[in-house]
Amino acid sequence: MDSVINDYIANLTPKAKGQIRGTAKLEITDHGSVMLDETGASVGNDPADVVLSASDEVFRNILSGAQNPITAYMSGKLKVEGNVQRALKVSAILTA
């Protein structure tokens, strides 16, 4: 498994656990996908209620607080497919 994906799982599991209803998927360009649900984060590429796609750099900047997820979306750096309310919830979890 990609070490980048492992980093996301380790970082996001405590943030996502008990915070998400349904499923969300983060597609990290050139690395793979991370699934988020009420149990935390895991490797996967299953269908999800919302899919956020971006480069590793953009996701890392969002996680560190250096990049606002709404600004990233508006500038085209972050793509969102699916439920917009869930996307906002996921972005809140990422920036927590």
PDB file of C-alpha atoms in Angstrom:
ATOM      1  CA  MET A   1       0.000   0.000   0.000  1.00  0.00           C
ATOM      2  CA  ASP A   2       1.128   3.531  -0.796  1.00  0.00           C
ATOM      3  CA  SER A   3       2.742   5.289   2.198  1.00  0.00           C
ATOM      4  CA  VAL A   4       0.858   8.474   1.275  1.00  0.00           C
ATOM      5  CA  ILE A   5      -2.447   6.622   1.675  1.00  0.00           C
ATOM      6  CA  ASN A   6      -1.257   5.173   5.002  1.00  0.00           C
ATOM      7  CA  ASP A   7      -0.508   8.725   6.214  1.00  0.00           C
ATOM      8  CA  TYR A   8      -4.031   9.850   5.310  1.00  0.00           C
ATOM      9  CA  ILE A   9      -5.600   6.877   7.079  1.00  0.00           C
ATOM     10  CA  ALA A  10      -3.568   7.490  10.242  1.00  0.00           C
ATOM     11  CA  ASN A  11      -4.333  11.210  10.155  1.00  0.00           C
ATOM     12  CA  LEU A  12      -8.031  11.024   9.270  1.00  0.00           C
ATOM     13  CA  THR A  13      -9.265   8.046  11.295  1.00  0.00           C
ATOM     14  CA  PRO A  14      -9.436   9.943  14.611  1.00  0.00           C
ATOM     15  CA  LYS A  15     -10.958  12.992  12.884  1.00  0.00           C
ATOM     16  CA  ALA A  16     -13.631  11.047  10.976  1.00  0.00           C
ATOM     17  CA  LYS A  17     -14.577   8.451  13.597  1.00  0.00           C
ATOM     18  CA  GLY A  18     -18.162   9.086  14.693  1.00  0.00           C
ATOM     19  CA  GLN A  19     -18.358  12.305  12.639  1.00  0.00           C
ATOM     20  CA  ILE A  20     -19.619  11.162   9.228  1.00  0.00           C
ATOM     21  CA  ARG A  21     -22.992   9.790   8.204  1.00  0.00           C
ATOM     22  CA  GLY A  22     -22.799   7.774   5.025  1.00  0.00           C
ATOM     23  CA  THR A  23     -19.564   7.599   3.093  1.00  0.00           C
ATOM     24  CA  ALA A  24     -17.051   9.967   1.573  1.00  0.00           C
ATOM     25  CA  LYS A  25     -14.133   9.207  -0.697  1.00  0.00           C
ATOM     26  CA  LEU A  26     -10.941  11.211  -1.101  1.00  0.00           C
ATOM     27  CA  GLU A  27      -9.279  10.543  -4.440  1.00  0.00           C
ATOM     28  CA  ILE A  28      -5.636  11.539  -4.155  1.00  0.00           C
ATOM     29  CA  THR A  29      -4.140  11.981  -7.623  1.00  0.00           C
ATOM     30  CA  ASP A  30      -1.444   9.374  -8.429  1.00  0.00           C
ATOM     31  CA  HIS A  31      -1.822   7.651  -5.027  1.00  0.00           C
ATOM     32  CA  GLY A  32      -5.282   6.119  -4.649  1.00  0.00           C
ATOM     33  CA  SER A  33      -8.424   6.588  -2.600  1.00  0.00           C
ATOM     34  CA  VAL A  34      -9.325   6.825   1.060  1.00  0.00           C
ATOM     35  CA  MET A  35     -12.828   6.005   2.243  1.00  0.00           C
ATOM     36  CA  LEU A  36     -14.286   7.892   5.209  1.00  0.00           C
ATOM     37  CA  ASP A  37     -17.277   6.753   7.258  1.00  0.00           C
ATOM     38  CA  GLU A  38     -18.452   6.648  10.878  1.00  0.00           C
ATOM     39  CA  THR A  39     -15.741   4.087  11.709  1.00  0.00           C
ATOM     40  CA  GLY A  40     -12.885   6.280  10.447  1.00  0.00           C
ATOM     41  CA  ALA A  41     -10.686   6.074   7.350  1.00  0.00           C
ATOM     42  CA  SER A  42      -9.690   3.074   5.255  1.00  0.00           C
ATOM     43  CA  VAL A  43      -8.255   2.171   1.875  1.00  0.00           C
ATOM     44  CA  GLY A  44     -10.930   1.708  -0.744  1.00  0.00           C
ATOM     45  CA  ASN A  45     -12.452   2.721  -4.013  1.00  0.00           C
ATOM     46  CA  ASP A  46     -16.104   1.943  -3.334  1.00  0.00           C
ATOM     47  CA  PRO A  47     -19.024   4.143  -4.368  1.00  0.00           C
ATOM     48  CA  ALA A  48     -19.571   7.017  -1.904  1.00  0.00           C
ATOM     49  CA  ASP A  49     -22.143   9.710  -1.141  1.00  0.00           C
ATOM     50  CA  VAL A  50     -19.552  12.353  -1.942  1.00  0.00           C
ATOM     51  CA  VAL A  51     -16.198  12.194  -3.725  1.00  0.00           C
ATOM     52  CA  LEU A  52     -13.489  14.820  -3.266  1.00  0.00           C
ATOM     53  CA  SER A  53     -10.630  14.696  -5.777  1.00  0.00           C
ATOM     54  CA  ALA A  54      -7.374  16.637  -5.612  1.00  0.00           C
ATOM     55  CA  SER A  55      -3.619  16.281  -5.609  1.00  0.00           C
ATOM     56  CA  ASP A  56      -1.735  15.181  -2.520  1.00  0.00           C
ATOM     57  CA  GLU A  57      -0.390  18.721  -2.179  1.00  0.00           C
ATOM     58  CA  VAL A  58      -3.880  20.267  -2.136  1.00  0.00           C
ATOM     59  CA  PHE A  59      -5.208  17.762   0.418  1.00  0.00           C
ATOM     60  CA  ARG A  60      -2.147  18.243   2.633  1.00  0.00           C
ATOM     61  CA  ASN A  61      -2.569  22.025   2.459  1.00  0.00           C
ATOM     62  CA  ILE A  62      -6.238  21.664   3.419  1.00  0.00           C
ATOM     63  CA  LEU A  63      -5.323  19.383   6.336  1.00  0.00           C
ATOM     64  CA  SER A  64      -2.641  21.797   7.566  1.00  0.00           C
ATOM     65  CA  GLY A  65      -4.936  24.806   7.287  1.00  0.00           C
ATOM     66  CA  ALA A  66      -2.807  26.443   4.589  1.00  0.00           C
ATOM     67  CA  GLN A  67      -5.591  26.001   1.997  1.00  0.00           C
ATOM     68  CA  ASN A  68      -9.271  26.748   2.519  1.00  0.00           C
ATOM     69  CA  PRO A  69     -11.298  23.867   0.993  1.00  0.00           C
ATOM     70  CA  ILE A  70     -13.953  26.243  -0.386  1.00  0.00           C
ATOM     71  CA  THR A  71     -11.264  28.334  -2.098  1.00  0.00           C
ATOM     72  CA  ALA A  72      -9.650  25.155  -3.445  1.00  0.00           C
ATOM     73  CA  TYR A  73     -13.023  24.106  -4.890  1.00  0.00           C
ATOM     74  CA  MET A  74     -13.728  27.543  -6.388  1.00  0.00           C
ATOM     75  CA  SER A  75     -10.274  27.665  -7.999  1.00  0.00           C
ATOM     76  CA  GLY A  76     -10.644  24.166  -9.480  1.00  0.00           C
ATOM     77  CA  LYS A  77      -7.947  22.565  -7.327  1.00  0.00           C
ATOM     78  CA  LEU A  78     -10.544  20.425  -5.520  1.00  0.00           C
ATOM     79  CA  LYS A  79     -13.276  18.596  -7.422  1.00  0.00           C
ATOM     80  CA  VAL A  80     -16.505  17.480  -5.712  1.00  0.00           C
ATOM     81  CA  GLU A  81     -19.012  14.915  -6.943  1.00  0.00           C
ATOM     82  CA  GLY A  82     -22.182  14.066  -5.076  1.00  0.00           C
ATOM     83  CA  ASN A  83     -23.859  15.441  -1.975  1.00  0.00           C
ATOM     84  CA  VAL A  84     -22.703  19.021  -1.377  1.00  0.00           C
ATOM     85  CA  GLN A  85     -23.816  19.013   2.283  1.00  0.00           C
ATOM     86  CA  ARG A  86     -21.630  15.972   2.911  1.00  0.00           C
ATOM     87  CA  ALA A  87     -18.755  17.698   1.093  1.00  0.00           C
ATOM     88  CA  LEU A  88     -19.044  20.605   3.537  1.00  0.00           C
ATOM     89  CA  LYS A  89     -19.084  18.174   6.480  1.00  0.00           C
ATOM     90  CA  VAL A  90     -16.000  16.390   5.116  1.00  0.00           C
ATOM     91  CA  SER A  91     -14.184  19.692   4.613  1.00  0.00           C
ATOM     92  CA  ALA A  92     -14.964  20.606   8.230  1.00  0.00           C
ATOM     93  CA  ILE A  93     -13.482  17.287   9.360  1.00  0.00           C
ATOM     94  CA  LEU A  94     -10.385  17.776   7.210  1.00  0.00           C
ATOM     95  CA  THR A  95      -9.719  21.202   8.653  1.00  0.00           C
ATOM     96  CA  ALA A  96     -10.516  20.292  12.287  1.00  0.00           C
TER      97      ALA A  96
END
